[in-house]
């Protein structure tokens, strides 16, 4: 890549490898910190990596109501689900 040629460093693209654009995903909407149940899972569509927002591996999502949010707790929806 151009970045590698200029800096000599290999860029870390791991945050882009897990999801494809507009993938259907689960995100956790935890009302009580530390508890996780199926009731905490919400559906959304994956839009991309949220740079300069929150921590590493933070993603832009669009919820079923059309709201844009950023979350780190994102999982694939499986074929069974």
mmCIF file of N, CA and C in Angstrom:
data_model
loop_
_atom_site.group_PDB
_atom_site.id
_atom_site.type_symbol
_atom_site.label_atom_id
_atom_site.label_comp_id
_atom_site.label_asym_id
_atom_site.label_seq_id
_atom_site.Cartn_x
_atom_site.Cartn_y
_atom_site.Cartn_z
ATOM 1 N N UNK A 1 0.842 -1.190 0.000
ATOM 2 C CA UNK A 1 0.000 0.000 0.000
ATOM 3 C C UNK A 1 0.879 1.242 0.000
ATOM 4 N N UNK A 2 0.286 2.369 -0.324
ATOM 5 C CA UNK A 2 1.013 3.637 -0.307
ATOM 6 C C UNK A 2 1.512 3.978 1.082
ATOM 7 N N UNK A 3 0.705 3.680 2.097
ATOM 8 C CA UNK A 3 1.084 3.932 3.484
ATOM 9 C C UNK A 3 2.361 3.178 3.833
ATOM 10 N N UNK A 4 2.433 1.942 3.391
ATOM 11 C CA UNK A 4 3.595 1.103 3.683
ATOM 12 C C UNK A 4 4.842 1.621 2.973
ATOM 13 N N UNK A 5 4.681 2.096 1.751
ATOM 14 C CA UNK A 5 5.817 2.621 0.997
ATOM 15 C C UNK A 5 6.370 3.869 1.673
ATOM 16 N N UNK A 6 5.476 4.748 2.122
ATOM 17 C CA UNK A 6 5.908 6.016 2.719
ATOM 18 C C UNK A 6 6.490 5.823 4.107
ATOM 19 N N UNK A 7 5.823 5.023 4.959
ATOM 20 C CA UNK A 7 6.240 4.913 6.359
ATOM 21 C C UNK A 7 7.123 3.707 6.651
ATOM 22 N N UNK A 8 7.061 2.682 5.815
ATOM 23 C CA UNK A 8 7.791 1.455 6.077
ATOM 24 C C UNK A 8 7.053 0.510 7.014
ATOM 25 N N UNK A 9 5.876 0.919 7.507
ATOM 26 C CA UNK A 9 5.052 0.106 8.410
ATOM 27 C C UNK A 9 3.904 -0.545 7.647
ATOM 28 N N UNK A 10 3.613 -1.789 7.994
ATOM 29 C CA UNK A 10 2.463 -2.471 7.410
ATOM 30 C C UNK A 10 1.210 -2.032 8.152
ATOM 31 N N UNK A 11 0.201 -1.514 7.439
ATOM 32 C CA UNK A 11 -1.009 -1.052 8.121
ATOM 33 C C UNK A 11 -1.801 -2.216 8.722
ATOM 34 N N UNK A 12 -2.456 -1.960 9.853
ATOM 35 C CA UNK A 12 -3.296 -2.960 10.520
ATOM 36 C C UNK A 12 -4.710 -2.840 9.950
ATOM 37 N N UNK A 13 -5.124 -3.845 9.187
ATOM 38 C CA UNK A 13 -6.453 -3.813 8.576
ATOM 39 C C UNK A 13 -7.424 -4.783 9.250
ATOM 40 N N UNK A 14 -7.066 -5.298 10.427
ATOM 41 C CA UNK A 14 -7.878 -6.321 11.086
ATOM 42 C C UNK A 14 -9.303 -5.846 11.372
ATOM 43 N N UNK A 15 -9.479 -4.556 11.644
ATOM 44 C CA UNK A 15 -10.817 -4.058 11.945
ATOM 45 C C UNK A 15 -11.752 -4.093 10.732
ATOM 46 N N UNK A 16 -11.198 -4.200 9.535
ATOM 47 C CA UNK A 16 -11.997 -4.240 8.317
ATOM 48 C C UNK A 16 -12.297 -5.671 7.842
ATOM 49 N N UNK A 17 -11.700 -6.674 8.469
ATOM 50 C CA UNK A 17 -11.807 -8.044 7.967
ATOM 51 C C UNK A 17 -13.009 -8.821 8.485
ATOM 52 N N UNK A 18 -13.582 -8.405 9.586
ATOM 53 C CA UNK A 18 -14.619 -9.205 10.241
ATOM 54 C C UNK A 18 -15.996 -9.087 9.589
ATOM 55 N N UNK A 19 -16.341 -7.927 9.061
ATOM 56 C CA UNK A 19 -17.683 -7.698 8.523
ATOM 57 C C UNK A 19 -17.602 -7.110 7.126
ATOM 58 N N UNK A 20 -18.664 -7.321 6.354
ATOM 59 C CA UNK A 20 -18.826 -6.675 5.062
ATOM 60 C C UNK A 20 -19.867 -5.570 5.205
ATOM 61 N N UNK A 21 -19.809 -4.592 4.300
ATOM 62 C CA UNK A 21 -20.750 -3.479 4.356
ATOM 63 C C UNK A 21 -22.191 -3.975 4.351
ATOM 64 N N UNK A 22 -22.983 -3.447 5.249
ATOM 65 C CA UNK A 22 -24.414 -3.708 5.402
ATOM 66 C C UNK A 22 -24.723 -5.131 5.871
ATOM 67 N N UNK A 23 -23.736 -5.817 6.465
ATOM 68 C CA UNK A 23 -23.998 -7.118 7.084
ATOM 69 C C UNK A 23 -25.021 -6.957 8.198
ATOM 70 N N UNK A 24 -25.870 -7.952 8.347
ATOM 71 C CA UNK A 24 -26.803 -7.987 9.464
ATOM 72 C C UNK A 24 -26.044 -8.468 10.694
ATOM 73 N N UNK A 25 -26.106 -7.690 11.782
ATOM 74 C CA UNK A 25 -25.328 -7.994 12.992
ATOM 75 C C UNK A 25 -26.203 -7.843 14.233
ATOM 76 N N UNK A 26 -25.732 -8.466 15.307
ATOM 77 C CA UNK A 26 -26.291 -8.254 16.641
ATOM 78 C C UNK A 26 -25.409 -7.252 17.362
ATOM 79 N N UNK A 27 -25.994 -6.382 18.149
ATOM 80 C CA UNK A 27 -25.230 -5.541 19.063
ATOM 81 C C UNK A 27 -25.887 -5.625 20.431
ATOM 82 N N UNK A 28 -25.080 -5.455 21.473
ATOM 83 C CA UNK A 28 -25.579 -5.606 22.835
ATOM 84 C C UNK A 28 -26.029 -4.261 23.398
ATOM 85 N N UNK A 29 -27.262 -4.222 23.848
ATOM 86 C CA UNK A 29 -27.845 -3.034 24.476
ATOM 87 C C UNK A 29 -28.028 -3.357 25.951
ATOM 88 N N UNK A 30 -26.921 -3.314 26.679
ATOM 89 C CA UNK A 30 -26.944 -3.714 28.091
ATOM 90 C C UNK A 30 -27.484 -2.595 28.964
ATOM 91 N N UNK A 31 -28.595 -2.854 29.625
ATOM 92 C CA UNK A 31 -29.160 -1.887 30.558
ATOM 93 C C UNK A 31 -28.447 -1.964 31.906
ATOM 94 N N UNK A 32 -28.039 -3.180 32.281
ATOM 95 C CA UNK A 32 -27.312 -3.393 33.533
ATOM 96 C C UNK A 32 -25.916 -3.862 33.177
ATOM 97 N N UNK A 33 -24.903 -3.106 33.603
ATOM 98 C CA UNK A 33 -23.524 -3.444 33.261
ATOM 99 C C UNK A 33 -23.154 -4.811 33.841
ATOM 100 N N UNK A 34 -22.529 -5.640 33.010
ATOM 101 C CA UNK A 34 -22.078 -6.951 33.452
ATOM 102 C C UNK A 34 -23.056 -8.073 33.165
ATOM 103 N N UNK A 35 -24.314 -7.744 32.889
ATOM 104 C CA UNK A 35 -25.286 -8.801 32.582
ATOM 105 C C UNK A 35 -25.486 -8.885 31.075
ATOM 106 N N UNK A 36 -25.536 -10.102 30.561
ATOM 107 C CA UNK A 36 -25.772 -10.307 29.131
ATOM 108 C C UNK A 36 -26.813 -11.397 28.990
ATOM 109 N N UNK A 37 -27.895 -11.086 28.288
ATOM 110 C CA UNK A 37 -28.921 -12.077 28.001
ATOM 111 C C UNK A 37 -29.379 -11.890 26.562
ATOM 112 N N UNK A 38 -30.166 -12.831 26.062
ATOM 113 C CA UNK A 38 -30.701 -12.705 24.705
ATOM 114 C C UNK A 38 -31.590 -11.480 24.569
ATOM 115 N N UNK A 39 -32.178 -11.030 25.661
ATOM 116 C CA UNK A 39 -33.029 -9.834 25.614
ATOM 117 C C UNK A 39 -32.217 -8.567 25.363
ATOM 118 N N UNK A 40 -30.907 -8.623 25.595
ATOM 119 C CA UNK A 40 -30.039 -7.464 25.389
ATOM 120 C C UNK A 40 -29.580 -7.315 23.942
ATOM 121 N N UNK A 41 -29.818 -8.319 23.118
ATOM 122 C CA UNK A 41 -29.350 -8.284 21.731
ATOM 123 C C UNK A 41 -30.340 -7.535 20.845
ATOM 124 N N UNK A 42 -29.774 -6.683 19.973
ATOM 125 C CA UNK A 42 -30.577 -5.924 19.018
ATOM 126 C C UNK A 42 -29.980 -6.108 17.623
ATOM 127 N N UNK A 43 -30.832 -6.064 16.601
ATOM 128 C CA UNK A 43 -30.373 -6.178 15.219
ATOM 129 C C UNK A 43 -29.997 -4.811 14.656
ATOM 130 N N UNK A 44 -29.000 -4.835 13.777
ATOM 131 C CA UNK A 44 -28.583 -3.620 13.080
ATOM 132 C C UNK A 44 -27.848 -4.029 11.810
ATOM 133 N N UNK A 45 -27.494 -3.042 11.017
ATOM 134 C CA UNK A 45 -26.669 -3.252 9.824
ATOM 135 C C UNK A 45 -25.318 -2.595 10.052
ATOM 136 N N UNK A 46 -24.242 -3.309 9.667
ATOM 137 C CA UNK A 46 -22.879 -2.824 9.838
ATOM 138 C C UNK A 46 -22.546 -1.846 8.722
ATOM 139 N N UNK A 47 -22.051 -0.658 9.085
ATOM 140 C CA UNK A 47 -21.727 0.356 8.085
ATOM 141 C C UNK A 47 -20.234 0.571 7.891
ATOM 142 N N UNK A 48 -19.452 0.325 8.942
ATOM 143 C CA UNK A 48 -18.011 0.510 8.799
ATOM 144 C C UNK A 48 -17.342 0.736 10.134
ATOM 145 N N UNK A 49 -16.054 0.998 10.062
ATOM 146 C CA UNK A 49 -15.249 1.214 11.257
ATOM 147 C C UNK A 49 -15.417 2.662 11.712
ATOM 148 N N UNK A 50 -15.597 2.858 13.006
ATOM 149 C CA UNK A 50 -15.772 4.199 13.577
ATOM 150 C C UNK A 50 -14.425 4.696 14.102
ATOM 151 N N UNK A 51 -13.653 5.319 13.229
ATOM 152 C CA UNK A 51 -12.365 5.883 13.638
ATOM 153 C C UNK A 51 -12.598 7.149 14.452
ATOM 154 N N UNK A 52 -11.735 7.381 15.409
ATOM 155 C CA UNK A 52 -11.774 8.568 16.260
ATOM 156 C C UNK A 52 -13.062 8.677 17.073
ATOM 157 N N UNK A 53 -13.737 7.541 17.281
ATOM 158 C CA UNK A 53 -14.913 7.479 18.148
ATOM 159 C C UNK A 53 -14.736 6.272 19.057
ATOM 160 N N UNK A 54 -14.608 6.495 20.355
ATOM 161 C CA UNK A 54 -14.478 5.382 21.289
ATOM 162 C C UNK A 54 -13.157 4.657 21.161
ATOM 163 N N UNK A 55 -13.187 3.363 21.465
ATOM 164 C CA UNK A 55 -11.970 2.549 21.495
ATOM 165 C C UNK A 55 -11.723 1.866 20.152
ATOM 166 N N UNK A 56 -10.678 1.031 20.119
ATOM 167 C CA UNK A 56 -10.384 0.252 18.917
ATOM 168 C C UNK A 56 -11.522 -0.729 18.640
ATOM 169 N N UNK A 57 -11.642 -1.125 17.406
ATOM 170 C CA UNK A 57 -12.670 -2.079 16.968
ATOM 171 C C UNK A 57 -14.073 -1.571 17.308
ATOM 172 N N UNK A 58 -14.291 -0.284 17.081
ATOM 173 C CA UNK A 58 -15.586 0.346 17.284
ATOM 174 C C UNK A 58 -16.218 0.529 15.904
ATOM 175 N N UNK A 59 -17.490 0.192 15.772
ATOM 176 C CA UNK A 59 -18.119 0.149 14.458
ATOM 177 C C UNK A 59 -19.348 1.054 14.380
ATOM 178 N N UNK A 60 -19.590 1.615 13.185
ATOM 179 C CA UNK A 60 -20.826 2.336 12.904
ATOM 180 C C UNK A 60 -21.900 1.316 12.539
ATOM 181 N N UNK A 61 -23.064 1.466 13.147
ATOM 182 C CA UNK A 61 -24.218 0.610 12.868
ATOM 183 C C UNK A 61 -25.421 1.487 12.596
ATOM 184 N N UNK A 62 -26.366 0.960 11.824
ATOM 185 C CA UNK A 62 -27.657 1.609 11.666
ATOM 186 C C UNK A 62 -28.701 0.643 12.225
ATOM 187 N N UNK A 63 -29.462 1.120 13.202
ATOM 188 C CA UNK A 63 -30.427 0.269 13.888
ATOM 189 C C UNK A 63 -31.672 0.078 13.027
ATOM 190 N N UNK A 64 -32.567 -0.793 13.477
ATOM 191 C CA UNK A 64 -33.800 -1.034 12.726
ATOM 192 C C UNK A 64 -34.689 0.205 12.663
ATOM 193 N N UNK A 65 -34.466 1.163 13.557
ATOM 194 C CA UNK A 65 -35.244 2.411 13.532
ATOM 195 C C UNK A 65 -34.556 3.502 12.714
ATOM 196 N N UNK A 66 -33.366 3.187 12.158
ATOM 197 C CA UNK A 66 -32.648 4.138 11.324
ATOM 198 C C UNK A 66 -31.669 5.023 12.061
ATOM 199 N N UNK A 67 -31.447 4.773 13.332
ATOM 200 C CA UNK A 67 -30.525 5.563 14.132
ATOM 201 C C UNK A 67 -29.087 5.094 13.916
ATOM 202 N N UNK A 68 -28.150 6.031 13.742
ATOM 203 C CA UNK A 68 -26.734 5.700 13.624
ATOM 204 C C UNK A 68 -26.127 5.652 15.014
ATOM 205 N N UNK A 69 -25.427 4.546 15.324
ATOM 206 C CA UNK A 69 -24.786 4.372 16.619
ATOM 207 C C UNK A 69 -23.399 3.797 16.401
ATOM 208 N N UNK A 70 -22.544 3.887 17.417
ATOM 209 C CA UNK A 70 -21.247 3.209 17.392
ATOM 210 C C UNK A 70 -21.215 2.224 18.544
ATOM 211 N N UNK A 71 -20.716 1.025 18.269
ATOM 212 C CA UNK A 71 -20.657 -0.042 19.278
ATOM 213 C C UNK A 71 -19.405 -0.887 19.073
ATOM 214 N N UNK A 72 -18.892 -1.432 20.183
ATOM 215 C CA UNK A 72 -17.797 -2.401 20.108
ATOM 216 C C UNK A 72 -18.317 -3.823 20.282
ATOM 217 N N UNK A 73 -19.498 -3.969 20.858
ATOM 218 C CA UNK A 73 -20.081 -5.295 21.125
ATOM 219 C C UNK A 73 -20.953 -5.715 19.948
ATOM 220 N N UNK A 74 -20.306 -6.154 18.863
ATOM 221 C CA UNK A 74 -20.997 -6.492 17.616
ATOM 222 C C UNK A 74 -20.674 -7.940 17.254
ATOM 223 N N UNK A 75 -21.709 -8.699 16.867
ATOM 224 C CA UNK A 75 -21.536 -10.101 16.491
ATOM 225 C C UNK A 75 -22.305 -10.391 15.215
ATOM 226 N N UNK A 76 -21.822 -11.383 14.462
ATOM 227 C CA UNK A 76 -22.522 -11.812 13.256
ATOM 228 C C UNK A 76 -23.860 -12.459 13.586
ATOM 229 N N UNK A 77 -24.823 -12.292 12.707
ATOM 230 C CA UNK A 77 -26.057 -13.065 12.773
ATOM 231 C C UNK A 77 -25.783 -14.353 12.008
ATOM 232 N N UNK A 78 -26.000 -15.486 12.643
ATOM 233 C CA UNK A 78 -25.712 -16.765 11.996
ATOM 234 C C UNK A 78 -26.866 -17.194 11.105
ATOM 235 N N UNK A 79 -26.633 -18.163 10.247
ATOM 236 C CA UNK A 79 -27.689 -18.684 9.372
ATOM 237 C C UNK A 79 -28.836 -19.292 10.161
ATOM 238 N N UNK A 80 -28.529 -19.901 11.298
ATOM 239 C CA UNK A 80 -29.544 -20.527 12.144
ATOM 240 C C UNK A 80 -30.487 -19.479 12.735
ATOM 241 N N UNK A 81 -29.930 -18.327 13.071
ATOM 242 C CA UNK A 81 -30.735 -17.272 13.675
ATOM 243 C C UNK A 81 -31.574 -16.596 12.632
#
